[in-house]
Short mmCIF file of C-alpha atoms in Angstrom, two decimals:
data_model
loop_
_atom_site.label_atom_id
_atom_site.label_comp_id
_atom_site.label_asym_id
_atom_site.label_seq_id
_atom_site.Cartn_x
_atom_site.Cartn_y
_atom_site.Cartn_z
CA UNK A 95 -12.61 -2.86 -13.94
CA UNK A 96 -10.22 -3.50 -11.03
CA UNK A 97 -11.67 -3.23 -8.16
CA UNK A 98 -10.78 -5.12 -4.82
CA UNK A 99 -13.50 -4.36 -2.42
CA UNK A 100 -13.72 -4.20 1.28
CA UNK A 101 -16.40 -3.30 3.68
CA UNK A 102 -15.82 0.06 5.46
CA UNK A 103 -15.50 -0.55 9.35
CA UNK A 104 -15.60 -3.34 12.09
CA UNK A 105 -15.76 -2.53 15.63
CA UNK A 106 -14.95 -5.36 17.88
CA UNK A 107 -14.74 -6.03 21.79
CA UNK A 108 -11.05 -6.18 23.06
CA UNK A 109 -10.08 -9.84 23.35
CA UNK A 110 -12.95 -10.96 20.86
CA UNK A 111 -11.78 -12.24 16.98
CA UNK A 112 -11.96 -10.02 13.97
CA UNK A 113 -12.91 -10.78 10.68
CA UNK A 114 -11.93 -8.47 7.80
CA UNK A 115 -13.26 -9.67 4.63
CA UNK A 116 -12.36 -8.41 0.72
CA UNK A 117 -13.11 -9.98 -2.42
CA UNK A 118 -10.90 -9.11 -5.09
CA UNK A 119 -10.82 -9.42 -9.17
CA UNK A 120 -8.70 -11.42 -10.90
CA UNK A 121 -8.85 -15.11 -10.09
CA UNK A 122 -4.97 -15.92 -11.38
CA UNK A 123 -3.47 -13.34 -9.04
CA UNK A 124 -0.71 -15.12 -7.97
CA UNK A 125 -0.03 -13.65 -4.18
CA UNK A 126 -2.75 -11.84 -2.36
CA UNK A 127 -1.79 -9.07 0.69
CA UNK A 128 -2.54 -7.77 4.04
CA UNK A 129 -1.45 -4.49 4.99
CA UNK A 130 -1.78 -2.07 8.11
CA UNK A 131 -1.33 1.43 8.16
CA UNK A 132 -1.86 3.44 11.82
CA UNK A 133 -2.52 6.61 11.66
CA UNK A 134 -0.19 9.03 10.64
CA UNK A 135 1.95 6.30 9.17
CA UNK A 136 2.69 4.56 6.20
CA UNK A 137 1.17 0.54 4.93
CA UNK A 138 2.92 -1.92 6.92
CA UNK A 139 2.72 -5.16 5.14
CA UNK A 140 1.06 -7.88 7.82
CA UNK A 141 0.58 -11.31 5.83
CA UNK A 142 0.26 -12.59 2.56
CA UNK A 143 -0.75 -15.69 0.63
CA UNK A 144 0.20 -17.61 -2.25
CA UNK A 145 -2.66 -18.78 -4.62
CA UNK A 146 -1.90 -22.15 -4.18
CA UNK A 147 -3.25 -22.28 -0.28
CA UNK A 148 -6.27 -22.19 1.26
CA UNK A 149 -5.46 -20.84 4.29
CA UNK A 150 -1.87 -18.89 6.12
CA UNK A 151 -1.37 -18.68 10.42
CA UNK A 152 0.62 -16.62 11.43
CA UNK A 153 0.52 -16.03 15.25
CA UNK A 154 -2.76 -14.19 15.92
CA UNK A 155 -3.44 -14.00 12.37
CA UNK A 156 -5.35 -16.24 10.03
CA UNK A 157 -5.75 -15.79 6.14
CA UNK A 158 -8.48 -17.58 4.23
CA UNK A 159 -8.47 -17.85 0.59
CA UNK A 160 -11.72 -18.81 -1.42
CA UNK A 161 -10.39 -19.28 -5.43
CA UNK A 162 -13.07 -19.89 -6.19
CA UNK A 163 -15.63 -16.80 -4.84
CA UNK A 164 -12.41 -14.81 -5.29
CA UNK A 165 -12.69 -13.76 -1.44
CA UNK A 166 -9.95 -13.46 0.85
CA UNK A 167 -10.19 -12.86 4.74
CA UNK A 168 -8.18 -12.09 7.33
CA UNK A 169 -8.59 -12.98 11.07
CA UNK A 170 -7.08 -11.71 13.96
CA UNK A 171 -7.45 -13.76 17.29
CA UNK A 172 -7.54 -11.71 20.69
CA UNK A 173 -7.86 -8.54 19.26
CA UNK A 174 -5.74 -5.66 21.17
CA UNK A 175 -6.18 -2.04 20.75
CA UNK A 176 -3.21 -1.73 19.24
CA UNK A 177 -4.92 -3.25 16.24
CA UNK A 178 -6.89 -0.43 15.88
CA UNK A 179 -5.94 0.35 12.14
CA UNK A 180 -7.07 0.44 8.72
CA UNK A 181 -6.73 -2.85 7.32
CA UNK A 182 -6.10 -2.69 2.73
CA UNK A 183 -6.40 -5.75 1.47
CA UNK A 184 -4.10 -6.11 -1.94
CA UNK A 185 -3.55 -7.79 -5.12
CA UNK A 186 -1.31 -8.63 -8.38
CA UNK A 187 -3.43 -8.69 -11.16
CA UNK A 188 -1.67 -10.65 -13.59
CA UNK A 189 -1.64 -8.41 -16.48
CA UNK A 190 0.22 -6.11 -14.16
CA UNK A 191 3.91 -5.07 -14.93
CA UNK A 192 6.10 -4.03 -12.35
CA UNK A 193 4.17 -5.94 -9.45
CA UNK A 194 1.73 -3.43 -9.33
CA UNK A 195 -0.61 -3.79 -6.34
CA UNK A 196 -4.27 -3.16 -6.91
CA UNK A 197 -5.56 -2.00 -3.18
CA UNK A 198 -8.74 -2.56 -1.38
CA UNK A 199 -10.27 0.94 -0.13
CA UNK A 200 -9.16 -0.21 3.45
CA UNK A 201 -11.33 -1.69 6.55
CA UNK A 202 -10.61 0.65 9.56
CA UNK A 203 -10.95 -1.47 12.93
CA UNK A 204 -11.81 0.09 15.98
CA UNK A 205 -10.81 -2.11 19.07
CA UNK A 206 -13.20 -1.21 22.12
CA UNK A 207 -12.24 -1.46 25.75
CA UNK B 121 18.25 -1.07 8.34
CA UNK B 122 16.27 2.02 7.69
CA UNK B 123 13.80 0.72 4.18
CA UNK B 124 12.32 3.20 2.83
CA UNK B 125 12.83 6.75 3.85
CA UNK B 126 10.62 10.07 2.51
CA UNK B 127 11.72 13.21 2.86
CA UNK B 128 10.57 15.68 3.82
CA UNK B 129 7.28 14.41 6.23
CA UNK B 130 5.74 17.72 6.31
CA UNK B 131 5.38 20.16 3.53
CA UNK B 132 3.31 23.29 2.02
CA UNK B 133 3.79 25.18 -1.00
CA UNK B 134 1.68 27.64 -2.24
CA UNK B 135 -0.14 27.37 -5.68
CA UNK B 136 2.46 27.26 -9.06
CA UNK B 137 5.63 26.62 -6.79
CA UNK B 138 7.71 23.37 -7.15
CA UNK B 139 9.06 20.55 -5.20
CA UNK B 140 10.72 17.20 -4.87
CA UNK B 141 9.97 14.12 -2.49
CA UNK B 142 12.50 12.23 -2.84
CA UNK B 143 12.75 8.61 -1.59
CA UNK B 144 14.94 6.19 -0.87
CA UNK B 145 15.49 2.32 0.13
CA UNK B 146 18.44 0.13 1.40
CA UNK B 147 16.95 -3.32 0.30
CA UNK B 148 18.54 -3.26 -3.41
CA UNK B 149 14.81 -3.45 -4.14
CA UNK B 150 14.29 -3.16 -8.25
CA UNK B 151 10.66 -1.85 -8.23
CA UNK B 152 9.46 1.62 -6.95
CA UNK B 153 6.50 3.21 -6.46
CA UNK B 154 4.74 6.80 -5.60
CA UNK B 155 1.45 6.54 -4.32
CA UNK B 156 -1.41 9.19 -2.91
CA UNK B 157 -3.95 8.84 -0.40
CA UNK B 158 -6.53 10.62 -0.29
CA UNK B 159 -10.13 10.11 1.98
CA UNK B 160 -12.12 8.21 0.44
CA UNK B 161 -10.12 7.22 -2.50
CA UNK B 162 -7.54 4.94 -1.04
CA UNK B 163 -4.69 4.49 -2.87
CA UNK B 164 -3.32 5.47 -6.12
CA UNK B 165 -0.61 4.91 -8.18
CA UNK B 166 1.32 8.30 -9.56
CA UNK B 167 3.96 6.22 -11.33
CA UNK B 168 6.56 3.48 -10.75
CA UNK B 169 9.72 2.07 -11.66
CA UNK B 170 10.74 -1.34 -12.44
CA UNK B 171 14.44 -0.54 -12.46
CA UNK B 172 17.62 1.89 -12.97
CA UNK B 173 16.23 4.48 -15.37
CA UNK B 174 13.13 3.66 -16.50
CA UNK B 175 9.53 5.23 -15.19
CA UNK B 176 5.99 4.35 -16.42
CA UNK B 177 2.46 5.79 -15.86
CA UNK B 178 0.33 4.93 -13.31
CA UNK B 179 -3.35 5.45 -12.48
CA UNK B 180 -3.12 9.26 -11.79
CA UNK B 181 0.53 10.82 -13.83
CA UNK B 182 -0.87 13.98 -14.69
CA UNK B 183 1.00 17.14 -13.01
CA UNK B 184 3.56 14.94 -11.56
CA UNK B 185 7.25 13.73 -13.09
CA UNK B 186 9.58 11.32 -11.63
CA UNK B 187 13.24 10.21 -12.12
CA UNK B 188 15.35 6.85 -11.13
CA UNK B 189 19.26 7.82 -11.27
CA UNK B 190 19.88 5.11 -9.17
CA UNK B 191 18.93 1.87 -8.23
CA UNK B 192 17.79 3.63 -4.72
CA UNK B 193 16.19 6.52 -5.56
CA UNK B 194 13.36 7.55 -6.32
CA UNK B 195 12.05 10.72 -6.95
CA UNK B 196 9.02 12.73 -7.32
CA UNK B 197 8.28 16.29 -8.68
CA UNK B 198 5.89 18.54 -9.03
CA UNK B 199 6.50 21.29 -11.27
CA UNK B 200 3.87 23.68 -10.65
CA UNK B 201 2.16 22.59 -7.49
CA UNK B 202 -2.19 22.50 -7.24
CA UNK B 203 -4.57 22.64 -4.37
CA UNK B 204 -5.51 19.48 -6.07
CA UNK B 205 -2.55 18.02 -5.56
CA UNK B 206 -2.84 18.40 -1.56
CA UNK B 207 -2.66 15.16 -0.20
CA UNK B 208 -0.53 12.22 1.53
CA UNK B 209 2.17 10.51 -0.96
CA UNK B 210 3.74 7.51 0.04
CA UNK B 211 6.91 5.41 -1.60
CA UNK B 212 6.99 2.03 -1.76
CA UNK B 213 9.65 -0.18 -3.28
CA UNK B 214 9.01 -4.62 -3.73
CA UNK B 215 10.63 -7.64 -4.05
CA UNK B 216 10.16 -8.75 -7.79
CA UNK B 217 9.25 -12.38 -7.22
CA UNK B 218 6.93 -12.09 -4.44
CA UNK B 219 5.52 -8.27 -4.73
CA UNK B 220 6.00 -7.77 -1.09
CA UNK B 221 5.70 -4.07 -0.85
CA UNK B 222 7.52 -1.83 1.83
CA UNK B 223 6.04 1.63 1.97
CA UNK B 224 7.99 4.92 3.44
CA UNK B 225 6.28 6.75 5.98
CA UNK B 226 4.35 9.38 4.17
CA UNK B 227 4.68 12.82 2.97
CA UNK B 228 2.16 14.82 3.98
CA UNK B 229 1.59 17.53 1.14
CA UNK B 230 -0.76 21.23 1.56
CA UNK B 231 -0.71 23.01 -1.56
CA UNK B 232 -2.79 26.39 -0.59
#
């Protein structure tokens, strides 16, 4: 089946680094996402990565791409509270039409004073 | 440059009654999308749209219809509204070579 797993919550110290982690399904997916949604609002999309890289910065973020274990992970240096969000992770499956992303169940990422 | 705009935000009906959310985006994006989110489900496709009249099935199409008039547009009915069907929707609409995704900011839907 198609299903692009996450774990369920990360609570981190203000300033500290996060690590959200999600391992996804289908190894030929061509770009892989990061999205944010706050509460009460809608996904907005953070990062993504083409298949051919190992690893995105931008800023305070940091996306790592294992092929090969099909796991992708995003990192978010000196972590404010205003990252406190749920986190999807997202793919294209390749049999997909119409760009149809397949999403993670979402990370949510409590920042602590 | 507004993206993607849902109206309404806010809605309930009461059990059998109809509706329309009706999106909309400015970025001449060719792919749409209606999602719901529910707890503990995450996200799931109703249906989509990869262009100027034409709609396909997504993961969960039952009790829902949609229509793309134009290129902008997107819209989503239900015809005779369920408790089941209580939950957030969100559009979306993407770039075709890259999938980037831009999602509205959410219709939030009580059926009682």
């Amino acid at each position: 089946g198609e299903d692009v797993e996450q774990s369920l919550f990360l609570s981190v110290r203000e300033g500290d680094s996060s690590v959200i982690n999600c391992t996804y399904t289908d190894s030929s997916s061509t770009y892989l996402y990061w999205y944010k949604q706050e509460p009460g609002a809608g996904l907005q999309l953070l990062t993504y990565i083409f298949s051919n890289m190992d690893m995105k910065q931008d800023q305070r973020l940091t996306v790592l791409l294992n092929k090969k274990d099909k796991h992708l992970s995003l990192r978010i240096a000196d972590t404010q509270t205003g990252d406190s969000a749920i986190y999807f992770c997202a793919e294209i499956p390749t049999q997909a039409a119409g760009n149809k992303l397949t999403f993670g169940g979402g990370t949510r990422v409590l920042v602590k004073p | 440059n507004a993206g993607v705009t849902q109206t309404p935000k806010f809605r309930v009906l009461k059990t059998g009654q109809s509706m329309t959310l009706l999106c909309a985006q400015d970025m001449n994006h060719e792919y749409m999308y209606w999602y719901r989110q529910d707890p503990g489900m995450g996200l799931r496709l109703i249906h989509y749209s990869v262009g100027e009249g034409t709609t396909a099935k997504g993961e969960v199409p039952d009790g829902y219809n949609v229509s793309r008039l134009k290129k902008q547009n997107f819209l989503l009915g239900l015809e005779s509204a369920a408790p089941s069907q209580t939950s957030v929707y969100f559009c979306a609409s993407s770039y075709v070579r890259t999938g980037e995704a831009f999602f509205g900011q959410g219709t939030r839907l009580t059926v009682v």
